[in-house]
């Protein structure tokens, strides 16, 4: 059987320069077809971007934006809020010298209560926003039915303000106004700066709420795991190691969340992770400091009364 190295030599060290050139060109084209639009943009690869859009069917749409970017907010926001809330409790309890049992009771009860609250809040707020947008669309649709000249004139003025000439704006808007539903959606975007939700927006809001709940609860429980795992695995270790373990776990998860966030933003994964880690560390420092000083203040008052 031929080894991979032998195959490589047979393919690329052929004596026919034209054959080698055609083969390399074919493989380069195949490689470009496997590059998505964002990779092409980040690498300033115009040819790869052209290959991606030429090979994408017109009815498929930008699936990457819908499937990944749509749930970015509840995943990242829920995860960061959950882990920072949990670690703030741990840091404040450590600064206040509370018993690990108290930390676990306060931590888990607070995390899952907050996760449920955040999930329900995300669902209700998203649903209310979509319903308000749809009510605005109905108003724009009614105005288009009863006074199309005014709506068309408003849209022409908007396009002229964006830099189009009066003639081009009139031609574009007049053409689009022939397609009523399409034109109303364009008005919603250009005039009111609102994105019309899909027909299944209620189910979408439910999914966002569920993702917010799961993300908050999952990441929020991580700083507390050390308080469960370490005593069960290493019962002879001191309690001071519990807070250190929570710091390490929280730092790693914060950096990971920040790095994942960079996949959807124009920033390097390392700097995005470091930014999230530093901001989360600042929040934890504030919680630890407040717990430490309040514990000392209450301790001094108790001693004074005694």
XYZ file of C-alpha atoms in Angstrom:
306
model
C 0.000 0.000 0.000
C 1.257 3.462 -0.804
C 2.201 5.627 2.104
C 0.901 9.214 2.360
C 4.404 10.455 1.586
C 4.545 8.330 -1.556
C 1.197 9.674 -2.692
C 2.442 13.185 -2.078
C 5.541 12.567 -4.213
C 3.523 10.958 -7.006
C 1.089 13.876 -7.113
C 3.472 16.785 -6.848
C 6.754 15.584 -8.272
C 5.401 14.537 -11.639
C 7.585 15.182 -14.638
C 4.760 16.949 -16.484
C 4.753 20.642 -15.413
C 1.380 21.333 -17.062
C -0.238 18.391 -15.302
C 1.225 19.514 -11.983
C -0.031 23.050 -12.568
C -3.563 21.869 -13.402
C -3.639 19.625 -10.329
C -2.459 22.375 -8.004
C -5.005 24.787 -9.483
C -7.796 22.233 -8.965
C -6.777 21.645 -5.349
C -6.563 25.384 -4.701
C -10.082 25.834 -6.078
C -11.351 22.996 -3.863
C -9.698 24.606 -0.852
C -11.299 27.969 -1.605
C -14.734 26.357 -1.827
C -14.367 25.087 1.746
C -13.713 28.579 3.131
C -16.740 30.383 4.532
C -17.536 34.078 4.131
C -16.144 35.174 7.512
C -12.851 33.343 7.020
C -12.485 35.009 3.634
C -13.226 38.418 5.157
C -10.787 38.002 8.032
C -8.064 36.938 5.597
C -8.940 39.641 3.018
C -9.268 36.811 0.504
C -11.370 38.225 -2.339
C -11.176 35.059 -4.431
C -12.379 32.895 -1.534
C -15.290 35.259 -0.922
C -16.245 35.073 -4.595
C -16.061 31.275 -4.563
C -18.222 31.102 -1.433
C -20.984 33.337 -2.795
C -20.941 31.749 -6.256
C -21.272 28.288 -4.734
C -24.080 29.258 -2.343
C -27.619 28.858 -3.616
C -29.737 31.986 -3.530
C -32.500 30.431 -1.417
C -30.184 29.041 1.250
C -29.349 32.366 2.841
C -26.667 33.117 5.384
C -27.209 30.144 7.688
C -24.153 31.047 9.749
C -25.733 34.315 10.862
C -29.043 32.700 11.765
C -27.901 29.546 13.530
C -24.876 30.810 15.453
C -25.113 34.580 15.741
C -28.799 34.515 16.737
C -28.132 32.754 20.051
C -24.860 34.533 20.787
C -26.457 37.018 23.175
C -28.258 34.551 25.504
C -25.277 32.167 25.569
C -22.566 34.741 26.262
C -24.674 37.077 28.374
C -26.226 34.245 30.356
C -22.884 32.509 30.872
C -21.045 35.637 31.956
C -23.853 36.790 34.212
C -24.162 33.339 35.771
C -20.487 32.762 36.501
C -19.894 36.315 37.741
C -22.957 36.174 39.995
C -21.863 32.844 41.415
C -18.245 33.847 41.882
C -19.283 37.128 43.488
C -21.117 35.076 46.130
C -18.075 32.833 46.592
C -15.677 35.782 46.766
C -17.880 37.726 49.165
C -18.318 34.676 51.390
C -14.564 34.002 51.344
C -13.842 37.613 52.192
C -16.362 37.444 54.996
C -14.940 34.174 56.337
C -18.188 32.210 55.947
C -18.344 28.427 56.242
C -18.210 26.440 52.952
C -21.644 24.971 53.694
C -23.100 28.471 53.760
C -21.370 29.216 50.463
C -22.974 26.171 48.834
C -26.453 26.955 50.174
C -26.303 30.596 49.119
C -24.604 29.835 45.834
C -26.784 27.075 44.408
C -30.088 28.527 45.625
C -29.209 31.926 44.202
C -27.854 30.578 40.905
C -30.874 28.478 39.982
C -33.351 31.113 41.146
C -31.531 33.756 39.110
C -31.244 31.396 36.124
C -35.017 30.854 36.122
C -35.599 34.578 36.486
C -33.193 35.376 33.642
C -34.726 32.738 31.360
C -38.280 33.920 31.967
C -37.196 37.537 31.626
C -35.447 36.834 28.315
C -38.544 35.071 26.969
C -40.977 37.779 28.068
C -38.805 40.683 26.911
C -38.090 39.092 23.532
C -41.761 38.211 23.021
C -42.914 41.707 24.026
C -40.375 43.327 21.688
C -41.467 41.181 18.755
C -45.132 41.867 19.406
C -44.454 45.614 19.514
C -42.514 45.421 16.226
C -45.379 43.529 14.583
C -47.857 46.144 15.812
C -45.682 48.847 14.229
C -45.620 46.842 11.013
C -49.412 46.683 10.988
C -49.500 50.475 11.363
C -47.052 50.944 8.483
C -49.083 48.507 6.390
C -52.272 50.459 7.112
C -50.593 53.754 6.182
C -49.280 52.195 2.961
C -52.787 51.042 2.046
C -54.407 54.412 2.759
C -51.723 56.939 1.824
C -49.012 55.284 -0.305
C -47.833 58.612 -1.758
C -46.772 59.861 1.666
C -44.915 56.660 2.534
C -43.141 56.628 -0.816
C -42.128 60.277 -0.389
C -40.743 59.545 3.082
C -38.666 56.643 1.778
C -37.313 58.732 -1.098
C -36.202 61.386 1.394
C -34.482 58.711 3.514
C -32.552 57.338 0.529
C -31.580 60.817 -0.599
C -30.296 61.531 2.917
C -28.183 58.356 2.641
C -26.450 59.718 -0.456
C -28.572 58.675 -3.435
C -29.627 61.173 -6.059
C -33.269 62.226 -6.213
C -33.748 60.474 -9.538
C -32.188 57.171 -8.447
C -34.018 57.197 -5.119
C -37.326 57.811 -6.882
C -36.683 54.970 -9.320
C -35.659 52.523 -6.582
C -38.511 53.349 -4.188
C -41.141 53.428 -6.926
C -40.048 49.982 -8.091
C -40.012 48.504 -4.578
C -43.408 49.993 -3.740
C -44.991 47.688 -6.325
C -44.363 44.807 -3.917
C -46.359 45.819 -0.850
C -45.209 43.276 1.757
C -41.596 43.632 0.735
C -41.832 47.424 0.758
C -43.395 47.484 4.228
C -40.511 45.376 5.565
C -38.035 47.773 3.957
C -39.843 50.703 5.554
C -39.582 48.996 8.935
C -35.825 48.687 8.526
C -35.031 52.021 6.924
C -37.597 54.292 8.573
C -38.036 52.756 12.031
C -34.768 50.756 12.186
C -36.678 47.647 13.279
C -36.133 44.068 12.131
C -39.415 42.281 11.482
C -39.468 38.955 13.388
C -40.247 35.616 11.800
C -43.677 34.012 12.013
C -42.473 31.591 14.707
C -41.152 34.399 16.897
C -42.887 33.022 20.014
C -41.046 29.701 19.687
C -37.851 31.609 18.988
C -38.346 33.649 22.173
C -38.909 30.432 24.118
C -35.665 29.004 22.761
C -33.790 32.156 23.725
C -35.221 31.983 27.236
C -34.308 28.309 27.571
C -30.776 28.940 26.336
C -30.423 31.841 28.768
C -31.560 29.609 31.655
C -29.243 26.736 30.732
C -26.271 29.001 30.097
C -26.737 30.905 33.364
C -27.216 27.745 35.436
C -24.390 25.786 33.789
C -21.700 28.433 33.970
C -22.982 29.745 37.287
C -22.514 26.351 38.923
C -18.857 26.060 37.923
C -17.298 28.218 40.682
C -19.224 26.140 43.224
C -18.117 22.736 41.946
C -14.820 22.951 43.798
C -16.718 23.247 47.077
C -18.359 19.885 46.272
C -15.689 17.941 44.396
C -12.593 18.798 46.466
C -14.004 17.864 49.917
C -15.403 14.611 48.489
C -12.177 13.703 46.666
C -9.554 15.108 49.038
C -11.144 15.343 52.500
C -7.813 16.118 54.176
C -7.218 19.352 52.272
C -7.907 22.649 54.025
C -10.820 24.939 53.313
C -8.518 27.699 52.047
C -7.940 25.665 48.874
C -11.626 25.779 48.002
C -11.582 29.477 47.187
C -8.347 29.100 45.204
C -9.910 26.310 43.165
C -12.960 28.488 42.515
C -10.661 31.305 41.338
C -8.848 29.009 38.903
C -12.031 27.497 37.479
C -13.684 30.892 37.127
C -10.633 32.402 35.445
C -10.424 29.578 32.908
C -14.131 29.735 32.093
C -14.093 33.531 31.745
C -11.168 33.329 29.351
C -12.940 30.566 27.408
C -16.158 32.565 27.106
C -14.240 35.597 25.913
C -12.357 33.521 23.362
C -15.577 31.994 22.032
C -17.081 35.474 21.809
C -14.267 36.516 19.450
C -15.564 33.997 16.877
C -18.522 36.311 16.304
C -16.635 39.594 16.537
C -13.727 41.293 14.810
C -11.203 40.657 17.584
C -8.420 38.177 18.305
C -9.417 35.263 20.543
C -6.607 35.908 23.035
C -7.364 39.594 23.592
C -11.087 38.947 23.776
C -10.515 36.228 26.375
C -8.116 38.411 28.337
C -10.571 41.313 28.325
C -13.347 39.112 29.708
C -11.004 37.634 32.307
C -9.866 41.061 33.544
C -13.385 42.480 33.731
C -14.633 39.397 35.568
C -11.658 39.536 37.922
C -12.445 43.176 38.706
C -16.035 42.254 39.639
C -14.814 39.428 41.866
C -12.262 41.715 43.541
C -14.994 44.196 44.425
C -17.152 41.423 45.933
C -14.235 39.985 47.943
C -13.221 43.432 49.233
C -16.754 44.330 50.310
C -17.190 40.992 52.082
C -13.832 41.376 53.824
C -14.511 44.877 55.142
C -18.085 44.157 56.178
C -16.893 41.088 58.069
C -14.244 43.172 59.862
C -16.757 45.934 60.577
C -19.315 43.554 62.050
C -16.580 41.762 63.963
C -15.415 45.000 65.547
C -18.983 45.933 66.485
C -19.576 42.537 68.091
C -16.378 42.857 70.099
C -17.352 46.365 71.174
C -20.740 45.184 72.426
C -19.128 42.284 74.292
